Amino acid sequence: MVTGRKSPLNPRVLIVGNYCHDVLIRDGDVLAETLGGAASFISNVFDGLSIRCNLISKVGQDFKYQAKVSHGAIVVPSSETTMFHAYFDLGLGGNGREDRVLKRVSACEPITPMDLPDTRFDFGMAVGVGGEILPETLERMLEICRVVFVDIQALIRVFGRDDGAVNLVNLKESGFYPLLPRIGVLKASTEEAVFVDVEEIRKWCCVVVTNGKEGCKVYWSDGELQIAPFLANQRDPTGAGDSFLGGFVAGLVQGLSVPDAALLGNFLGSLTVEQIGLPKFDLRILQRVRDEVQRRKMQCSSYCYERSDGELKFSKPLGHEQFHASLGTAKLPYLQTVQECRCDLPRSPNSVEQSLPNQYTGHPKLLPTPFHEEPVRTIDNEP
Ligand SMILES: Nc1ncnc2c1ncn2[C@@H]1O[C@H](COP(=O)(O)OP(=O)(O)O)[C@@H](O)[C@H]1O
Ligand SMILES: O=P([O-])([O-])O[C@@H]1[C@@H](O)[C@H](O)[C@@H](O)[C@H](O)[C@@H]1O
């Protein structure tokens, strides 16, 4: 049974992390330049599900998307906007990771405690991508937010002095370690989890480890749950973890149980990888998701994640598998034939497109209509 309190009626949510410019590169060609940063992927999920959120993000005067984002950023005249180059063809990255190789080529100013609102929130998300969240910033978030969710990429990334190559350090070596017992949930990808002692951290907080097309696993002090994935035809892994976290917290904000909220995270992550850059979710799918969540809420007592008695025990609530099936069919009515996209960006050099199950395949291959807006500028790599 979930032990916890009901989610407040109109929970206040705070997202903290910088927007960035993403440049996606393969075979030396720039495939796309898009709006990036966990703050953009997560607020994109919240906006899509019509859930209000507050966002603190800093950019430079060179920020290209101020007119496009629905949550304005703090413009720092003396700073550049954080920019990442993501390479999808360099094989093993310097840090031994098999997926894309990231380089932070410019970095905006950090977000300080003074940048945060002087008010209280029910949920906080510390989701830096370029080192912008300082230990004192996270500490301030813990003071003003009842439950704080942290993406570990905000804590353990280090950046090459010369080329900005992104590498990871052990969580214990970061300045954030003393704060861990006070956070609510720590999210890490499988590759990032190598830099964390999950067995130790799970004693302090809930740990969610995502694993691409395999879904995710939720750990707490004396138990764990594997949460099923959703099939997708991966075209670009960028932002999958961010959208997962956005969907997960959005589910909890709406009163879903932790396992059901993790399903919602998996679903949003699966939608995200089917598009290049920041996804533009099909409005009809979003409406179906909103309907399914409301239906699910009626079925289950609504709980949010809450540290109660220092322990969190939960099992898959009755109907969890049906909720998975209902979300999975949310895509079905809107499948259309699409040409294979030559600029698909594999998660790792040797990854292949996911083979979709029977109900999706058949010729021509049925895939969700790519509703994403064309990235700001692409180099036409058509012959
Ligand atoms: N190829 C895929 N097919 C289906 N779901 C995916 C795929 N890639 C990612 N996801 C979903 O998105 C979540 C986060 O993706 P992951 O790649 O693990 O995060 P990160 O971007 O942090 O590495 C996964 O747990 C999964 O639910
Ligand atoms: O793919 P993911 O790890 O979930 O998140 C990504 C970051 O790792 C990357 O640094 C940033 O440039 C992308 O916009 C996105 O936020």
Coordinates of C-alpha atoms and ligand atoms in Angstrom, one line a residue:
M1 CA 0.0 0.0 0.0
V2 CA 1.2 3.5 -0.7
T3 CA 1.7 5.3 2.5
G4 CA 1.3 9.0 2.0
R5 CA -1.0 11.9 1.8
K6 CA -3.3 12.8 -0.9
S7 CA -2.0 15.1 -3.6
P8 CA -3.0 18.7 -2.9
L9 CA -5.8 19.9 -5.1
N10 CA -3.8 22.5 -7.0
P11 CA -0.2 21.5 -6.3
R12 CA 2.5 24.2 -7.0
V13 CA 5.4 22.8 -9.0
L14 CA 8.8 24.4 -9.5
I15 CA 11.2 23.4 -12.3
V16 CA 14.8 24.6 -12.0
G17 CA 17.2 24.2 -14.9
N18 CA 18.6 26.1 -17.9
Y19 CA 17.2 26.0 -21.4
C20 CA 19.9 25.3 -23.9
H21 CA 20.6 25.2 -27.6
D22 CA 21.1 21.6 -28.9
V23 CA 23.0 20.8 -32.1
L24 CA 22.6 17.2 -33.2
I25 CA 25.4 16.0 -35.4
R26 CA 26.1 12.8 -37.3
D27 CA 28.8 11.9 -39.8
G28 CA 30.0 15.5 -39.5
D29 CA 26.7 16.9 -40.6
V30 CA 24.4 19.1 -38.4
L31 CA 21.1 17.3 -38.6
A32 CA 19.2 19.7 -36.4
E33 CA 19.4 22.6 -34.1
T34 CA 16.7 22.6 -31.5
L35 CA 15.6 24.0 -28.1
G36 CA 16.9 21.7 -25.4
G37 CA 17.6 21.3 -21.7
A38 CA 15.5 19.3 -19.3
A39 CA 13.6 22.4 -18.4
S40 CA 12.2 22.5 -22.0
F41 CA 11.3 18.8 -22.2
I42 CA 9.7 18.7 -18.8
S43 CA 7.7 21.9 -19.2
N44 CA 6.7 20.6 -22.6
V45 CA 5.2 17.6 -20.8
F46 CA 3.5 19.7 -18.2
D47 CA 2.0 22.1 -20.8
G48 CA 0.9 19.2 -22.9
L49 CA -1.0 17.7 -19.9
S50 CA -2.3 21.1 -18.9
I51 CA -0.6 21.1 -15.6
R52 CA 0.6 24.4 -14.3
C53 CA 4.2 24.8 -13.3
N54 CA 6.8 27.5 -12.4
L55 CA 10.1 27.5 -14.1
I56 CA 13.4 29.1 -13.3
S57 CA 15.9 29.1 -16.2
K58 CA 18.7 31.3 -17.3
V59 CA 19.8 32.1 -20.9
G60 CA 22.1 34.5 -22.7
Q61 CA 21.0 37.3 -25.0
D62 CA 21.7 34.9 -27.9
F63 CA 18.8 32.6 -26.8
K64 CA 16.9 31.8 -30.0
Y65 CA 13.6 30.6 -28.6
Q66 CA 12.5 33.2 -26.0
A67 CA 9.4 33.9 -28.2
K68 CA 8.6 30.2 -28.5
V69 CA 8.9 29.0 -24.9
S70 CA 5.7 29.3 -22.8
H71 CA 7.8 29.8 -19.6
G72 CA 10.1 32.8 -20.1
A73 CA 13.7 32.6 -19.0
I74 CA 15.9 35.0 -17.1
V75 CA 18.1 36.7 -19.7
V76 CA 21.7 37.3 -18.5
P77 CA 23.2 40.0 -20.8
S78 CA 26.8 39.0 -19.8
S79 CA 26.2 35.3 -20.5
E80 CA 25.8 33.0 -23.4
T81 CA 23.1 30.4 -23.6
T82 CA 24.2 26.9 -22.7
M83 CA 24.8 24.9 -25.8
F84 CA 25.4 21.2 -26.3
H85 CA 26.7 19.4 -29.4
A86 CA 25.4 15.9 -29.5
Y87 CA 27.4 13.4 -31.6
F88 CA 25.7 10.2 -32.7
D89 CA 28.5 8.4 -34.5
L90 CA 31.6 8.5 -32.3
G91 CA 31.0 5.1 -30.8
L92 CA 32.1 4.7 -27.2
G93 CA 32.3 8.1 -25.7
G94 CA 35.4 9.1 -23.7
N95 CA 33.5 8.1 -20.6
G96 CA 32.9 4.7 -22.0
R97 CA 29.2 5.3 -22.5
E98 CA 27.7 3.7 -25.6
D99 CA 25.1 6.4 -26.4
R100 CA 25.6 9.8 -27.9
V101 CA 28.6 11.8 -27.0
L102 CA 27.8 15.2 -25.6
K103 CA 30.0 18.3 -25.5
R104 CA 29.0 21.5 -23.7
V105 CA 30.3 24.2 -25.9
S106 CA 29.0 27.1 -24.0
A107 CA 27.5 27.6 -20.5
C108 CA 25.1 30.2 -19.1
E109 CA 25.5 31.4 -15.5
P110 CA 24.5 29.1 -12.7
I111 CA 21.1 29.4 -11.0
T112 CA 21.7 30.7 -7.4
P113 CA 19.4 30.5 -4.4
M114 CA 18.6 34.2 -4.9
D115 CA 17.1 33.3 -8.3
L116 CA 14.5 31.1 -6.7
P117 CA 11.1 32.4 -5.8
D118 CA 10.6 33.3 -2.1
T119 CA 7.5 31.2 -1.7
R120 CA 6.7 27.5 -1.1
F121 CA 6.0 24.7 -3.5
D122 CA 4.6 21.1 -3.2
F123 CA 7.0 19.6 -5.8
G124 CA 10.4 20.8 -7.0
M125 CA 12.5 19.4 -9.8
A126 CA 16.3 20.1 -9.9
V127 CA 17.1 19.4 -13.5
G128 CA 20.2 21.1 -14.6
V129 CA 22.1 19.8 -17.7
G130 CA 25.1 22.1 -17.8
G131 CA 26.2 22.3 -14.2
E132 CA 23.9 25.3 -13.5
I133 CA 22.5 23.9 -10.2
L134 CA 24.8 24.6 -7.3
P135 CA 24.7 22.7 -4.0
E136 CA 23.3 25.8 -2.3
T137 CA 20.6 26.0 -5.0
L138 CA 19.5 22.5 -4.3
E139 CA 19.6 23.2 -0.6
R140 CA 17.3 26.2 -1.1
M141 CA 15.0 24.0 -3.2
L142 CA 14.8 21.5 -0.3
E143 CA 13.8 24.4 2.0
I144 CA 10.9 25.8 -0.2
C145 CA 9.6 22.5 -1.8
R146 CA 7.9 19.7 0.1
V147 CA 9.2 17.0 -2.2
V148 CA 12.2 17.5 -4.5
F149 CA 12.9 15.3 -7.5
V150 CA 16.5 15.4 -8.8
D151 CA 17.9 14.2 -12.2
I152 CA 21.4 13.0 -11.4
Q153 CA 22.7 14.6 -14.6
A154 CA 22.4 17.9 -12.6
L155 CA 24.8 16.6 -10.0
I156 CA 27.5 14.4 -11.5
R157 CA 28.4 15.9 -14.9
V158 CA 31.8 17.5 -15.4
F159 CA 32.9 19.2 -18.5
G160 CA 36.2 19.0 -20.4
R161 CA 38.2 22.3 -20.1
D162 CA 39.1 22.3 -23.7
D163 CA 36.2 20.7 -25.6
G164 CA 33.5 20.7 -23.0
A165 CA 33.2 16.9 -23.3
V166 CA 30.6 15.7 -20.8
N167 CA 31.9 13.1 -18.3
L168 CA 30.5 11.8 -15.1
V169 CA 31.9 11.6 -11.6
N170 CA 30.8 9.5 -8.7
L171 CA 28.0 11.1 -6.7
K172 CA 30.1 10.8 -3.6
E173 CA 32.7 13.1 -5.1
S174 CA 30.1 15.8 -5.9
G175 CA 29.3 18.5 -3.5
F176 CA 25.6 17.3 -3.4
Y177 CA 26.1 14.1 -1.5
P178 CA 25.2 15.5 2.0
L179 CA 21.9 16.6 0.6
L180 CA 20.8 13.2 -0.7
P181 CA 18.9 12.1 2.5
R182 CA 16.6 15.1 2.1
I183 CA 15.6 14.6 -1.5
G184 CA 12.4 12.7 -2.4
V185 CA 13.4 10.9 -5.7
L186 CA 16.6 10.6 -7.6
K187 CA 16.4 9.7 -11.3
A188 CA 19.3 8.2 -13.2
S189 CA 19.7 6.5 -16.5
T190 CA 21.4 3.0 -16.5
E191 CA 24.6 4.5 -17.6
E192 CA 24.5 7.2 -14.9
A193 CA 23.5 4.7 -12.2
V194 CA 27.1 3.2 -12.5
F195 CA 28.2 6.4 -10.7
V196 CA 25.8 5.9 -7.8
D197 CA 25.7 3.4 -5.0
V198 CA 22.0 2.6 -5.5
E199 CA 22.1 0.2 -2.5
E200 CA 23.1 3.0 -0.2
I201 CA 21.0 5.8 -1.7
R202 CA 17.8 3.8 -1.8
K203 CA 17.9 3.8 2.0
W204 CA 17.5 7.5 1.9
C205 CA 15.2 8.2 -1.0
C206 CA 13.3 6.6 -3.9
V207 CA 15.6 5.9 -6.8
V208 CA 14.3 5.5 -10.4
V209 CA 16.7 4.0 -12.9
T210 CA 15.6 4.4 -16.5
N211 CA 16.8 2.0 -19.2
G212 CA 15.8 3.1 -22.6
K213 CA 13.5 0.6 -24.4
E214 CA 13.4 -1.6 -21.4
G215 CA 11.5 0.9 -19.3
C216 CA 12.6 1.7 -15.8
K217 CA 13.0 0.3 -12.3
V218 CA 11.9 2.0 -9.1
Y219 CA 13.8 1.3 -5.9
W220 CA 13.0 2.1 -2.3
S221 CA 14.6 1.0 1.0
D222 CA 13.4 -2.6 1.0
G223 CA 11.8 -3.2 -2.4
E224 CA 11.9 -2.5 -6.1
L225 CA 9.5 -2.6 -9.1
Q226 CA 10.2 -3.0 -12.8
I227 CA 7.9 -0.7 -14.7
A228 CA 7.0 -1.8 -18.3
P229 CA 8.0 0.3 -21.3
F230 CA 6.0 1.3 -24.4
L231 CA 7.1 0.3 -27.8
A232 CA 8.5 3.1 -30.0
N233 CA 10.5 3.6 -33.1
Q234 CA 13.4 5.5 -31.8
R235 CA 14.6 8.4 -34.0
D236 CA 16.4 10.6 -31.4
P237 CA 17.1 9.6 -27.8
T238 CA 17.5 13.3 -26.8
G239 CA 15.3 14.3 -23.9
A240 CA 13.8 10.8 -23.3
G241 CA 14.9 10.9 -19.6
D242 CA 13.7 14.5 -19.2
S243 CA 10.3 13.6 -20.6
F244 CA 10.2 10.5 -18.5
L245 CA 10.8 12.6 -15.4
G246 CA 8.2 15.2 -16.5
G247 CA 5.6 12.4 -17.0
F248 CA 6.5 10.8 -13.7
V249 CA 6.1 13.9 -11.7
A250 CA 3.1 15.0 -13.7
G251 CA 1.5 11.6 -12.7
L252 CA 2.3 12.1 -9.0
V253 CA 1.1 15.8 -9.1
Q254 CA -2.3 14.4 -10.4
G255 CA -2.5 11.9 -7.6
L256 CA -1.3 8.7 -9.3
S257 CA 0.6 6.1 -7.4
V258 CA 4.3 5.8 -7.9
P259 CA 4.1 2.8 -10.2
D260 CA 1.3 4.3 -12.3
A261 CA 3.2 7.6 -12.5
A262 CA 6.3 5.8 -13.6
L263 CA 4.2 4.2 -16.4
L264 CA 3.2 7.7 -17.5
G265 CA 6.9 8.7 -17.5
N266 CA 7.7 5.7 -19.6
F267 CA 4.9 6.6 -22.0
L268 CA 6.1 10.2 -22.5
G269 CA 9.7 9.0 -22.9
S270 CA 8.6 6.6 -25.6
L271 CA 6.7 9.5 -27.4
T272 CA 9.8 11.7 -27.2
V273 CA 12.3 9.3 -28.9
E274 CA 10.0 9.1 -31.9
Q275 CA 10.8 12.7 -32.8
I276 CA 13.9 14.7 -33.4
G277 CA 14.6 17.3 -30.7
L278 CA 11.9 18.7 -28.5
P279 CA 8.7 16.7 -29.4
K280 CA 5.4 18.3 -30.4
F281 CA 3.0 15.8 -28.9
D282 CA -0.1 15.0 -31.0
L283 CA -3.0 16.8 -29.3
R284 CA -5.3 13.9 -29.7
I285 CA -2.9 11.6 -28.0
L286 CA -2.5 14.1 -25.1
Q287 CA -6.3 14.2 -24.7
R288 CA -6.4 10.4 -24.6
V289 CA -3.7 10.5 -21.9
R290 CA -5.5 13.1 -19.9
D291 CA -8.7 11.0 -20.1
E292 CA -6.8 7.8 -19.1
V293 CA -5.2 9.5 -16.1
Q294 CA -8.5 10.8 -14.9
R295 CA -10.0 7.3 -15.3
R296 CA -7.1 5.8 -13.4
K297 CA -7.4 8.3 -10.6
M298 CA -11.1 7.4 -10.1
Q299 CA -9.9 3.7 -9.8
C300 CA -7.2 4.3 -7.2
S301 CA -7.1 6.3 -4.0
S302 CA -5.1 9.2 -5.0
Y303 CA -1.7 9.5 -3.3
C304 CA 1.3 11.6 -4.1
Y305 CA 4.8 10.5 -3.3
E306 CA 5.4 11.4 0.3
R307 CA 8.0 10.3 2.8
S308 CA 5.8 9.0 5.5
D309 CA 7.3 7.4 8.7
G310 CA 10.6 7.6 6.8
E311 CA 9.5 4.6 4.7
L312 CA 7.8 4.3 1.3
K313 CA 6.2 1.0 0.6
F314 CA 4.2 0.4 -2.6
S315 CA 3.1 -2.4 -4.8
K316 CA 1.6 -2.2 -8.3
P317 CA -2.0 -1.1 -7.6
L318 CA -4.8 -3.2 -9.0
G319 CA -5.4 -2.3 -12.6
H320 CA -1.8 -1.2 -13.2
E321 CA -1.4 -3.5 -16.2
Q322 CA -4.7 -2.3 -17.7
F323 CA -3.5 1.3 -17.3
H324 CA -0.4 0.3 -19.3
A325 CA -2.6 -1.2 -22.0
S326 CA -4.9 1.9 -22.0
L327 CA -1.9 4.3 -22.5
G328 CA -0.4 2.0 -25.1
T329 CA -3.6 2.2 -27.2
A330 CA -3.6 6.0 -26.9
K331 CA -1.2 6.1 -29.9
L332 CA -3.1 3.6 -32.1
P333 CA -5.8 5.6 -33.8
Y334 CA -3.3 8.2 -35.0
L335 CA -0.8 6.1 -36.7
Q336 CA 0.0 7.1 -40.2
T337 CA 2.4 6.0 -42.8
V338 CA 5.6 8.0 -42.8
Q339 CA 8.7 7.8 -44.9
E340 CA 11.7 6.4 -43.0
C341 CA 13.6 9.4 -41.8
R342 CA 17.3 9.3 -43.0
C343 CA 18.3 11.4 -40.1
D344 CA 17.2 8.9 -37.4
L345 CA 19.7 9.2 -34.6
P346 CA 20.4 5.9 -33.0
R347 CA 20.9 5.8 -29.2
S348 CA 24.2 4.1 -29.8
P349 CA 26.3 3.5 -32.9
N350 CA 25.2 -0.1 -33.2
S351 CA 21.6 0.4 -32.2
V352 CA 18.9 -0.5 -34.7
E353 CA 15.4 0.8 -35.0
Q354 CA 13.0 -0.9 -32.6
S355 CA 10.9 -3.5 -34.3
L356 CA 7.4 -2.6 -33.5
P357 CA 4.9 -5.3 -32.6
N358 CA 2.5 -6.7 -35.2
Q359 CA -0.3 -4.3 -34.6
Y360 CA 2.1 -1.5 -35.7
T361 CA 4.0 -3.2 -38.5
G362 CA 2.8 -4.4 -41.9
H363 CA 3.7 -2.5 -45.1
P364 CA 4.1 0.4 -45.3
K365 CA 5.4 0.6 -41.8
L366 CA 3.0 2.4 -39.5
L367 CA 4.5 5.0 -37.2
P368 CA 3.1 7.9 -35.3
T369 CA 2.9 11.0 -37.5
P370 CA 6.0 13.1 -36.7
F371 CA 4.2 16.2 -35.4
H372 CA 7.4 17.9 -34.3
E373 CA 8.0 21.3 -35.7
E374 CA 10.9 21.4 -38.1
P375 CA 14.0 22.3 -36.0
V376 CA 15.0 25.9 -36.3
R377 CA 17.6 25.1 -39.0
T378 CA 18.5 21.9 -40.5
I379 CA 21.0 21.0 -43.1
D380 CA 19.2 19.2 -45.8
N381 CA 21.0 16.0 -46.0
E382 CA 18.9 14.6 -48.8
P383 CA 21.0 13.6 -51.8
Ligands
LIG1 N1 13.7 3.3 -27.7 C1 12.8 3.5 -26.7 N2 11.6 2.8 -26.8 C2 10.6 3.0 -25.9 N3 10.8 3.8 -24.8 C3 11.9 4.4 -24.6 C4 13.0 4.3 -25.6 N4 14.0 5.1 -25.2 C5 13.6 5.7 -24.0 N5 12.4 5.3 -23.7 C6 11.6 5.6 -22.5 O1 12.1 6.8 -21.9 C7 12.7 6.6 -20.6 C8 13.9 7.3 -20.4 O2 14.8 6.9 -21.5 P1 16.4 6.8 -21.1 O3 17.1 6.7 -22.5 O4 16.6 5.6 -20.2 O5 16.7 8.1 -20.3 P2 18.0 9.1 -20.5 O6 17.7 10.0 -21.6 O7 18.1 9.7 -19.2 O8 19.2 8.2 -20.8 C9 12.8 5.0 -20.5 O9 12.7 4.6 -19.2 C10 11.7 4.6 -21.4 O10 10.5 4.5 -20.7
LIG2 O1 18.5 13.1 -23.2 P1 18.5 13.5 -21.8 O2 19.6 13.0 -21.0 O3 17.2 13.1 -21.1 O4 18.5 15.1 -21.6 C1 19.3 15.9 -22.6 C2 20.6 16.3 -21.9 O5 21.3 15.2 -21.5 C3 21.4 17.2 -22.8 O6 22.5 17.7 -22.2 C4 20.6 18.4 -23.4 O7 21.4 19.1 -24.3 C5 19.3 17.9 -24.0 O8 18.6 19.0 -24.4 C6 18.5 17.0 -23.1 O9 18.1 17.8 -22.0

